[in-house]
N, CA, C and O atoms as a Tinker XYZ file with bonds, in Angstrom:
   360  protein
     1  N    106.066000   34.489000    6.394000    73     2
     2  CA   104.895000   34.298000    6.863000    64     1     3
     3  C    105.434000   32.691000    6.601000    63     2     4     5
     4  O    105.165000   32.412000    5.432000    81     3
     5  N    106.127000   31.498000    7.311000    73     3     6
     6  CA   106.286000   30.110000    7.350000    64     5     7
     7  C    105.144000   29.170000    7.426000    63     6     8     9
     8  O    104.022000   29.489000    7.821000    81     7
     9  N    105.445000   28.169000    7.084000    73     7    10
    10  CA   104.466000   27.283000    7.393000    64     9    11
    11  C    103.884000   27.169000    8.817000    63    10    12    13
    12  O    102.666000   27.173000    8.997000    81    11
    13  N    104.616000   27.085000    9.649000    73    11    14
    14  CA   105.109000   26.896000   11.314000    64    13    15
    15  C    104.260000   28.156000   12.175000    63    14    16    17
    16  O    103.769000   28.074000   13.301000    81    15
    17  N    104.271000   29.469000   11.136000    73    15    18
    18  CA   103.080000   30.217000   12.136000    64    17    19
    19  C    102.260000   30.760000   10.863000    63    18    20    21
    20  O    102.153000   31.923000   10.476000    81    19
    21  N    101.753000   29.670000   10.365000    73    19    22
    22  CA   100.174000   30.386000   10.040000    64    21    23
    23  C     99.552000   29.615000   10.227000    63    22    24    25
    24  O    100.019000   28.672000   10.865000    81    23
    25  N     98.394000   29.571000    9.865000    73    23    26
    26  CA    96.938000   28.512000   10.759000    64    25    27
    27  C     97.266000   27.110000    9.685000    63    26    28    29
    28  O     96.932000   26.009000   10.121000    81    27
    29  N     97.930000   27.188000    8.268000    73    27    30
    30  CA    97.829000   26.299000    7.645000    64    29    31
    31  C     99.194000   24.926000    8.146000    63    30    32    33
    32  O     99.275000   23.762000    7.752000    81    31
    33  N     99.899000   25.527000    8.917000    73    31    34
    34  CA   101.174000   24.528000    9.719000    64    33    35
    35  C    100.069000   23.459000   10.977000    63    34    36    37
    36  O    100.130000   22.255000   11.222000    81    35
    37  N     99.104000   24.588000   11.563000    73    35    38
    38  CA    98.260000   23.280000   12.407000    64    37    39
    39  C     97.689000   22.263000   11.463000    63    38    40    41
    40  O     98.020000   21.078000   11.417000    81    39
    41  N     96.571000   23.011000   10.528000    73    39    42
    42  CA    96.238000   21.997000    9.420000    64    41    43
    43  C     97.413000   21.255000    9.350000    63    42    44    45
    44  O     97.721000   20.374000   10.154000    81    43
    45  N     97.998000   21.570000    8.494000    73    43    46
    46  CA    99.490000   20.273000    8.330000    64    45    47
    47  C     99.350000   19.637000    9.236000    63    46    48    49
    48  O     98.291000   19.024000    9.099000    81    47
    49  N    100.130000   19.241000   10.749000    73    47    50
    50  CA    99.776000   18.416000   11.877000    64    49    51
    51  C     98.573000   17.542000   11.887000    63    50    52    53
    52  O     98.413000   16.322000   11.848000    81    51
    53  N     97.850000   18.478000   11.945000    73    51    54
    54  CA    96.631000   17.636000   12.131000    64    53    55
    55  C     96.337000   16.395000   11.020000    63    54    56    57
    56  O     96.025000   15.232000   11.276000    81    55
    57  N     96.519000   16.963000    9.837000    73    55    58
    58  CA    96.246000   16.605000    9.054000    64    57    59
    59  C     97.571000   14.976000    8.897000    63    58    60    61
    60  O     97.185000   13.929000    8.376000    81    59
    61  N     98.311000   15.058000    9.179000    73    59    62
    62  CA    99.587000   13.850000    8.960000    64    61    63
    63  C     99.186000   12.691000   10.328000    63    62    64    65
    64  O     99.623000   11.551000   10.487000    81    63
    65  N     97.953000   13.668000   11.416000    73    63    66
    66  CA    97.741000   12.827000   12.467000    64    65    67
    67  C     96.791000   12.427000   12.185000    63    66    68    69
    68  O     96.362000   11.441000   12.784000    81    67
    69  N     96.067000   13.016000   11.163000    73    67    70
    70  CA    95.172000   12.006000   10.654000    64    69    71
    71  C     94.866000   10.909000    9.794000    63    70    72    73
    72  O     94.014000   10.124000    9.379000    81    71
    73  N     95.930000   11.264000    9.767000    73    71    74
    74  CA    96.521000    9.935000    8.223000    64    73    75
    75  C     97.463000    8.971000    8.891000    63    74    76    77
    76  O     97.317000    7.903000    8.297000    81    75
    77  N     98.112000    8.875000    9.582000    73    75    78
    78  CA    97.967000    7.814000   11.219000    64    77    79
    79  C     97.457000    7.146000   11.535000    63    78    80    81
    80  O     97.715000    5.955000   11.712000    81    79
    81  N     96.475000    7.784000   11.719000    73    79    82
    82  CA    95.319000    7.502000   12.474000    64    81    83
    83  C     94.606000    6.670000   11.379000    63    82    84    85
    84  O     94.556000    5.440000   11.406000    81    83
    85  N     93.931000    7.627000   10.186000    73    83    86
    86  CA    93.080000    6.919000    9.182000    64    85    87
    87  C     94.343000    5.210000    9.151000    63    86    88    89
    88  O     93.951000    4.105000    9.524000    81    87
    89  N     95.888000    5.517000    8.582000    73    87    90
    90  CA    96.665000    4.061000    8.850000    64    89    91
    91  C     96.368000    2.906000    9.871000    63    90    92    93
    92  O     96.540000    1.702000    9.681000    81    91
    93  N     95.789000    3.652000   11.219000    73    91    94
    94  CA    95.955000    2.533000   12.400000    64    93    95
    95  C     94.914000    1.577000   11.769000    63    94    96    97
    96  O     95.090000    0.387000   11.507000    81    95
    97  N     93.083000    2.789000   11.446000    73    95    98
    98  CA    92.073000    2.367000   11.027000    64    97    99
    99  C     92.340000    1.269000    9.728000    63    98   100   101
   100  O     91.564000    0.349000    9.988000    81    99
   101  N     92.686000    1.102000    9.119000    73    99   102
   102  CA    93.037000   -0.286000    8.031000    64   101   103
   103  C     94.002000   -0.883000    8.038000    63   102   104   105
   104  O     94.001000   -1.714000    7.129000    81   103
   105  N     94.473000   -0.887000    8.355000    73   103   106
   106  CA    95.719000   -1.851000    9.068000    64   105   107
   107  C     95.719000   -3.200000    8.702000    63   106   108   109
   108  O     94.924000   -4.008000    9.183000    81   107
   109  N     96.901000   -3.592000    7.553000    73   107   110
   110  CA    96.483000   -4.946000    6.571000    64   109   111
   111  C     96.408000   -5.689000    7.912000    63   110   112   113
   112  O     96.560000   -4.954000    8.888000    81   111
   113  N     96.167000   -7.235000    8.215000    73   111   114
   114  CA    96.797000   -8.249000    8.429000    64   113   115
   115  C     97.495000   -9.682000    7.630000    63   114   116   117
   116  O     96.802000  -10.315000    6.833000    81   115
   117  N     99.145000  -10.161000    7.992000    73   115   118
   118  CA    99.902000   -9.267000    8.732000    64   117   119
   119  C    100.152000   -8.083000    8.012000    63   118   120   121
   120  O     99.980000   -7.991000    6.797000    81   119
   121  N    100.630000   -7.006000    8.875000    73   119   122
   122  CA   101.158000   -5.571000    8.165000    64   121   123
   123  C    102.894000   -6.326000    8.270000    63   122   124   125
   124  O    103.505000   -7.100000    9.007000    81   123
   125  N    103.182000   -5.370000    6.793000    73   123   126
   126  CA   104.738000   -5.679000    6.378000    64   125   127
   127  C    105.144000   -4.018000    6.968000    63   126   128   129
   128  O    104.463000   -3.011000    7.160000    81   127
   129  N    106.388000   -4.294000    7.105000    73   127   130
   130  CA   107.445000   -3.684000    7.351000    64   129   131
   131  C    107.249000   -1.978000    6.747000    63   130   132   133
   132  O    107.907000   -1.143000    7.367000    81   131
   133  N    106.614000   -1.607000    5.896000    73   131   134
   134  CA   107.242000   -0.765000    5.522000    64   133   135
   135  C    106.098000   -0.177000    5.857000    63   134   136   137
   136  O    106.169000    1.039000    5.678000    81   135
   137  N    104.863000   -0.612000    6.354000    73   135   138
   138  CA   103.400000   -0.215000    6.725000    64   137   139
   139  C    103.885000    0.555000    8.165000    63   138   140   141
   140  O    103.946000    1.775000    8.318000    81   139
   141  N    104.124000   -0.197000    8.900000    73   139   142
   142  CA   104.839000    0.654000   10.331000    64   141   143
   143  C    105.828000    1.908000   10.317000    63   142   144   145
   144  O    105.606000    2.911000   10.995000    81   143
   145  N    106.856000    1.773000    9.545000    73   143   146
   146  CA   107.970000    3.043000    8.940000    64   145   147
   147  C    106.709000    4.055000    8.934000    63   146   148   149
   148  O    106.622000    4.915000    9.810000    81   147
   149  N    105.787000    3.934000    7.976000    73   147   150
   150  CA   105.147000    4.845000    7.772000    64   149   151
   151  C    103.925000    5.396000    7.995000    63   150   152   153
   152  O    103.283000    6.218000    7.340000    81   151
   153  N    103.656000    4.729000    9.189000    73   151   154
   154  CA   102.725000    4.773000   10.227000    64   153   155
   155  C    103.452000    5.963000   11.109000    63   154   156   157
   156  O    103.021000    7.108000   11.246000    81   155
   157  N    104.392000    5.535000   11.550000    73   155   158
   158  CA   105.703000    6.224000   12.524000    64   157   159
   159  C    105.793000    7.400000   12.014000    63   158   160   161
   160  O    105.406000    8.425000   12.577000    81   159
   161  N    106.196000    7.354000   11.157000    73   159   162
   162  CA   107.056000    8.516000   10.287000    64   161   163
   163  C    106.142000    9.393000   10.228000    63   162   164   165
   164  O    106.586000   10.403000   10.773000    81   163
   165  N    104.380000    9.680000    9.610000    73   163   166
   166  CA   103.777000   10.233000    9.961000    64   165   167
   167  C    103.293000   10.628000   11.220000    63   166   168   169
   168  O    103.121000   11.847000   11.218000    81   167
   169  N    103.134000   10.344000   11.805000    73   167   170
   170  CA   103.105000   10.546000   13.317000    64   169   171
   171  C    104.431000   11.564000   14.184000    63   170   172   173
   172  O    104.266000   12.524000   14.937000    81   171
   173  N    105.663000   10.941000   13.747000    73   171   174
   174  CA   106.783000   11.844000   14.004000    64   173   175
   175  C    107.069000   13.587000   13.026000    63   174   176   177
   176  O    107.602000   14.664000   13.291000    81   175
   177  N    106.341000   12.970000   11.838000    73   175   178
   178  CA   105.939000   14.351000   11.506000    64   177   179
   179  C    104.961000   15.217000   11.628000    63   178   180   181
   180  O    105.163000   16.341000   11.168000    81   179
   181  N    103.967000   14.991000   12.121000    73   179   182
   182  CA   103.246000   15.256000   12.962000    64   181   183
   183  C    103.611000   16.074000   14.348000    63   182   184   185
   184  O    103.246000   17.197000   14.693000    81   183
   185  N    104.147000   15.472000   14.774000    73   183   186
   186  CA   104.680000   15.788000   16.342000    64   185   187
   187  C    105.487000   17.492000   15.688000    63   186   188   189
   188  O    105.213000   18.623000   16.089000    81   187
   189  N    106.525000   17.082000   14.575000    73   187   190
   190  CA   107.327000   17.838000   14.609000    64   189   191
   191  C    106.780000   19.419000   13.774000    63   190   192   193
   192  O    107.188000   20.571000   13.923000    81   191
   193  N    105.691000   18.837000   12.869000    73   191   194
   194  CA   105.116000   20.421000   12.355000    64   193   195
   195  C    104.180000   20.806000   13.192000    63   194   196   197
   196  O    103.898000   21.954000   12.848000    81   195
   197  N    103.342000   20.412000   14.369000    73   195   198
   198  CA   103.056000   21.000000   15.322000    64   197   199
   199  C    103.895000   21.933000   16.598000    63   198   200   201
   200  O    103.747000   22.969000   17.247000    81   199
   201  N    105.052000   20.552000   16.416000    73   199   202
   202  CA   106.077000   21.859000   17.438000    64   201   203
   203  C    106.683000   22.888000   16.868000    63   202   204   205
   204  O    107.250000   23.762000   17.524000    81   203
   205  N    106.624000   22.876000   15.755000    73   203   206
   206  CA   107.308000   24.147000   14.255000    64   205   207
   207  C    105.448000   25.260000   14.393000    63   206   208   209
   208  O    105.550000   26.358000   14.941000    81   207
   209  N    105.030000   25.135000   14.245000    73   207   210
   210  CA   103.933000   25.762000   14.213000    64   209   211
   211  C    103.707000   26.861000   15.418000    63   210   212   213
   212  O    103.534000   28.069000   15.258000    81   211
   213  N    103.765000   25.906000   17.071000    73   211   214
   214  CA   103.601000   26.368000   18.507000    64   213   215
   215  C    104.720000   27.315000   18.016000    63   214   216   217
   216  O    104.646000   28.428000   17.494000    81   215
   217  N    105.756000   26.557000   18.333000    73   215   218
   218  CA   107.148000   27.808000   18.385000    64   217   219
   219  C    107.022000   28.989000   17.350000    63   218   220   221
   220  O    107.322000   30.111000   17.759000    81   219
   221  N    106.639000   28.852000   16.154000    73   219   222
   222  CA   106.065000   29.717000   15.494000    64   221   223
   223  C    105.220000   31.092000   16.131000    63   222   224   225
   224  O    105.295000   32.276000   15.802000    81   223
   225  N    104.461000   30.467000   17.092000    73   223   226
   226  CA   102.979000   31.368000   17.796000    64   225   227
   227  C    103.578000   31.597000   18.230000    63   226   228   229
   228  O    104.054000   32.636000   17.775000    81   227
   229  N    104.051000   31.264000   19.050000    73   227   230
   230  CA   105.021000   31.866000   20.290000    64   229   231
   231  C    106.483000   33.019000   19.739000    63   230   232   233
   232  O    106.864000   34.120000   20.137000    81   231
   233  N    106.765000   32.461000   19.106000    73   231   234
   234  CA   107.751000   33.739000   18.769000    64   233   235
   235  C    107.499000   35.141000   18.281000    63   234   236   237
   236  O    108.247000   36.118000   18.262000    81   235
   237  N    105.797000   34.929000   17.750000    73   235   238
   238  CA   104.831000   36.074000   17.093000    64   237   239
   239  C    104.458000   36.615000   18.400000    63   238   240   241
   240  O    104.383000   37.840000   18.489000    81   239
   241  N    104.216000   35.906000   19.416000    73   239   242
   242  CA   103.591000   36.331000   20.252000    64   241   243
   243  C    104.344000   36.934000   21.527000    63   242   244   245
   244  O    103.775000   37.481000   22.471000    81   243
   245  N    105.726000   36.738000   21.392000    73   243   246
   246  CA   106.883000   37.559000   22.086000    64   245   247
   247  C    107.768000   38.219000   21.265000    63   246   248   249
   248  O    108.842000   38.312000   21.859000    81   247
   249  N    107.803000   38.618000   20.395000    73   247   250
   250  CA   108.418000   39.598000   19.355000    64   249   251
   251  C    107.929000   41.293000   19.275000    63   250   252   253
   252  O    108.512000   42.323000   18.938000    81   251
   253  N    106.264000   40.911000   19.874000    73   251   254
   254  CA   106.145000   43.057000   20.177000    64   253   255
   255  C    106.579000   43.676000   21.519000    63   254   256   257
   256  O    106.644000   44.870000   21.810000    81   255
   257  N    106.864000   42.593000   22.272000    73   255   258
   258  CA   107.221000   42.552000   23.734000    64   257   259
   259  C    108.871000   43.189000   23.505000    63   258   260   261
   260  O    109.474000   44.241000   23.719000    81   259
   261  N    109.184000   41.635000   22.855000    73   259   262
   262  CA   111.014000   42.284000   22.683000    64   261   263
   263  C    110.998000   43.729000   21.830000    63   262   264   265
   264  O    111.598000   44.668000   22.354000    81   263
   265  N    110.384000   43.934000   20.629000    73   263   266
   266  CA   110.484000   45.240000   20.085000    64   265   267
   267  C    109.873000   46.309000   20.862000    63   266   268   269
   268  O    110.328000   47.445000   20.735000    81   267
   269  N    109.101000   46.133000   21.489000    73   267   270
   270  CA   109.174000   47.815000   23.156000    64   269   271
   271  C    109.876000   47.389000   23.768000    63   270   272   273
   272  O    110.250000   48.430000   24.310000    81   271
   273  N    110.500000   46.588000   24.239000    73   271   274
   274  CA   111.905000   46.513000   25.529000    64   273   275
   275  C    113.050000   46.625000   24.550000    63   274   276   277
   276  O    114.061000   46.084000   24.998000    81   275
   277  N    113.184000   47.088000   23.510000    73   275   278
   278  CA   114.668000   47.200000   22.716000    64   277   279
   279  C    114.083000   48.463000   22.441000    63   278   280   281
   280  O    114.957000   49.288000   22.709000    81   279
   281  N    112.875000   49.153000   21.974000    73   279   282
   282  CA   112.948000   50.877000   21.833000    64   281   283
   283  C    112.881000   51.617000   23.181000    63   282   284   285
   284  O    113.170000   52.813000   23.171000    81   283
   285  N    112.510000   50.997000   24.407000    73   283   286
   286  CA   112.225000   51.651000   25.327000    64   285   287
   287  C    114.033000   51.838000   26.053000    63   286   288   289
   288  O    114.646000   52.816000   26.480000    81   287
   289  N    114.431000   50.218000   25.882000    73   287   290
   290  CA   115.719000   50.776000   26.328000    64   289   291
   291  C    117.096000   51.451000   25.342000    63   290   292   293
   292  O    118.299000   51.373000   25.594000    81   291
   293  N    116.462000   52.063000   24.258000    73   291   294
   294  CA   117.103000   52.981000   22.654000    64   293   295
   295  C    116.846000   54.430000   23.567000    63   294   296   297
   296  O    117.712000   55.216000   23.951000    81   295
   297  N    115.354000   54.504000   23.777000    73   295   298
   298  CA   115.477000   56.142000   23.968000    64   297   299
   299  C    115.937000   56.274000   25.312000    63   298   300   301
   300  O    116.442000   57.376000   25.526000    81   299
   301  N    115.915000   55.288000   26.538000    73   299   302
   302  CA   116.830000   55.832000   27.671000    64   301   303
   303  C    117.853000   55.899000   27.843000    63   302   304   305
   304  O    118.335000   56.429000   28.844000    81   303
   305  N    118.725000   55.207000   26.607000    73   303   306
   306  CA   120.251000   55.518000   26.393000    64   305   307
   307  C    120.188000   56.986000   25.245000    63   306   308   309
   308  O    121.146000   57.745000   25.100000    81   307
   309  N    119.402000   57.076000   24.822000    73   307   310
   310  CA   119.594000   58.708000   24.377000    64   309   311
   311  C    119.435000   59.936000   24.829000    63   310   312   313
   312  O    119.612000   61.012000   24.258000    81   311
   313  N    118.951000   59.597000   26.316000    73   311   314
   314  CA   118.623000   60.710000   27.417000    64   313   315
   315  C    119.387000   60.223000   28.846000    63   314   316   317
   316  O    118.813000   60.129000   29.930000    81   315
   317  N    120.401000   60.018000   28.668000    73   315   318
   318  CA   121.382000   59.508000   30.645000    64   317   319
   319  C    120.189000   59.640000   31.496000    63   318   320   321
   320  O    119.411000   58.739000   31.812000    81   319
   321  N    120.146000   60.916000   31.835000    73   319   322
   322  CA   118.489000   61.000000   33.283000    64   321   323
   323  C    117.885000   60.280000   33.071000    63   322   324   325
   324  O    117.828000   59.458000   33.985000    81   323
   325  N    117.057000   59.976000   31.935000    73   323   326
   326  CA   115.732000   59.365000   31.784000    64   325   327
   327  C    114.999000   60.695000   31.441000    63   326   328   329
   328  O    114.105000   60.485000   30.621000    81   327
   329  N    115.108000   62.075000   31.837000    73   327   330
   330  CA   114.335000   62.954000   31.676000    64   329   331
   331  C    114.589000   63.655000   29.345000    63   330   332   333
   332  O    115.465000   63.305000   28.554000    81   331
   333  N    113.555000   64.498000   29.151000    73   331   334
   334  CA   113.571000   64.017000   27.582000    64   333   335
   335  C    114.618000   65.521000   27.503000    63   334   336   337
   336  O    114.888000   66.463000   28.248000    81   335
   337  N    114.855000   65.212000   26.587000    73   335   338
   338  CA   116.131000   66.277000   26.179000    64   337   339
   339  C    115.485000   68.046000   25.396000    63   338   340   341
   340  O    115.800000   69.199000   25.101000    81   339
   341  N    114.748000   67.351000   25.414000    73   339   342
   342  CA   114.158000   68.999000   24.640000    64   341   343
   343  C    114.144000   70.416000   25.078000    63   342   344   345
   344  O    113.561000   70.844000   26.073000    81   343
   345  N    114.847000   71.097000   24.230000    73   343   346
   346  CA   114.332000   73.182000   25.139000    64   345   347
   347  C    113.134000   73.495000   26.198000    63   346   348   349
   348  O    111.996000   73.036000   26.095000    81   347
   349  N    113.635000   74.441000   27.334000    73   347   350
   350  CA   112.458000   73.841000   28.173000    64   349   351
   351  C    112.503000   76.113000   28.481000    63   350   352   353
   352  O    113.362000   76.696000   29.143000    81   351
   353  N    111.584000   76.631000   27.913000    73   351   354
   354  CA   111.832000   78.065000   28.134000    64   353   355
   355  C    111.371000   78.806000   28.909000    63   354   356   357
   356  O    110.160000   79.021000   28.864000    81   355
   357  N    112.050000   79.336000   29.715000    73   355   358
   358  CA   111.628000   80.043000   31.201000    64   357   359
   359  C    110.789000   81.369000   30.951000    63   358   360
   360  O    110.386000   82.033000   31.906000    81   359
């Protein structure tokens, strides 16, 4: 349960974006260079967190399909003809 796969990951990304917007609203005149670095850094961290969140969500969505495909492939390799190998009595 990584941060990227949980709703907290989405919340963290939104909080970073909100902090960046908040810095835009209270920008001092004239702004020191560290101010721009901090503001842009928050945006970059927000983008990275947002990306990690959606990659985690996508991986969770794909994982069941992959497990199902692997199980199907394993069952077909157990019986080469694709027919069940149970005994049938006449």
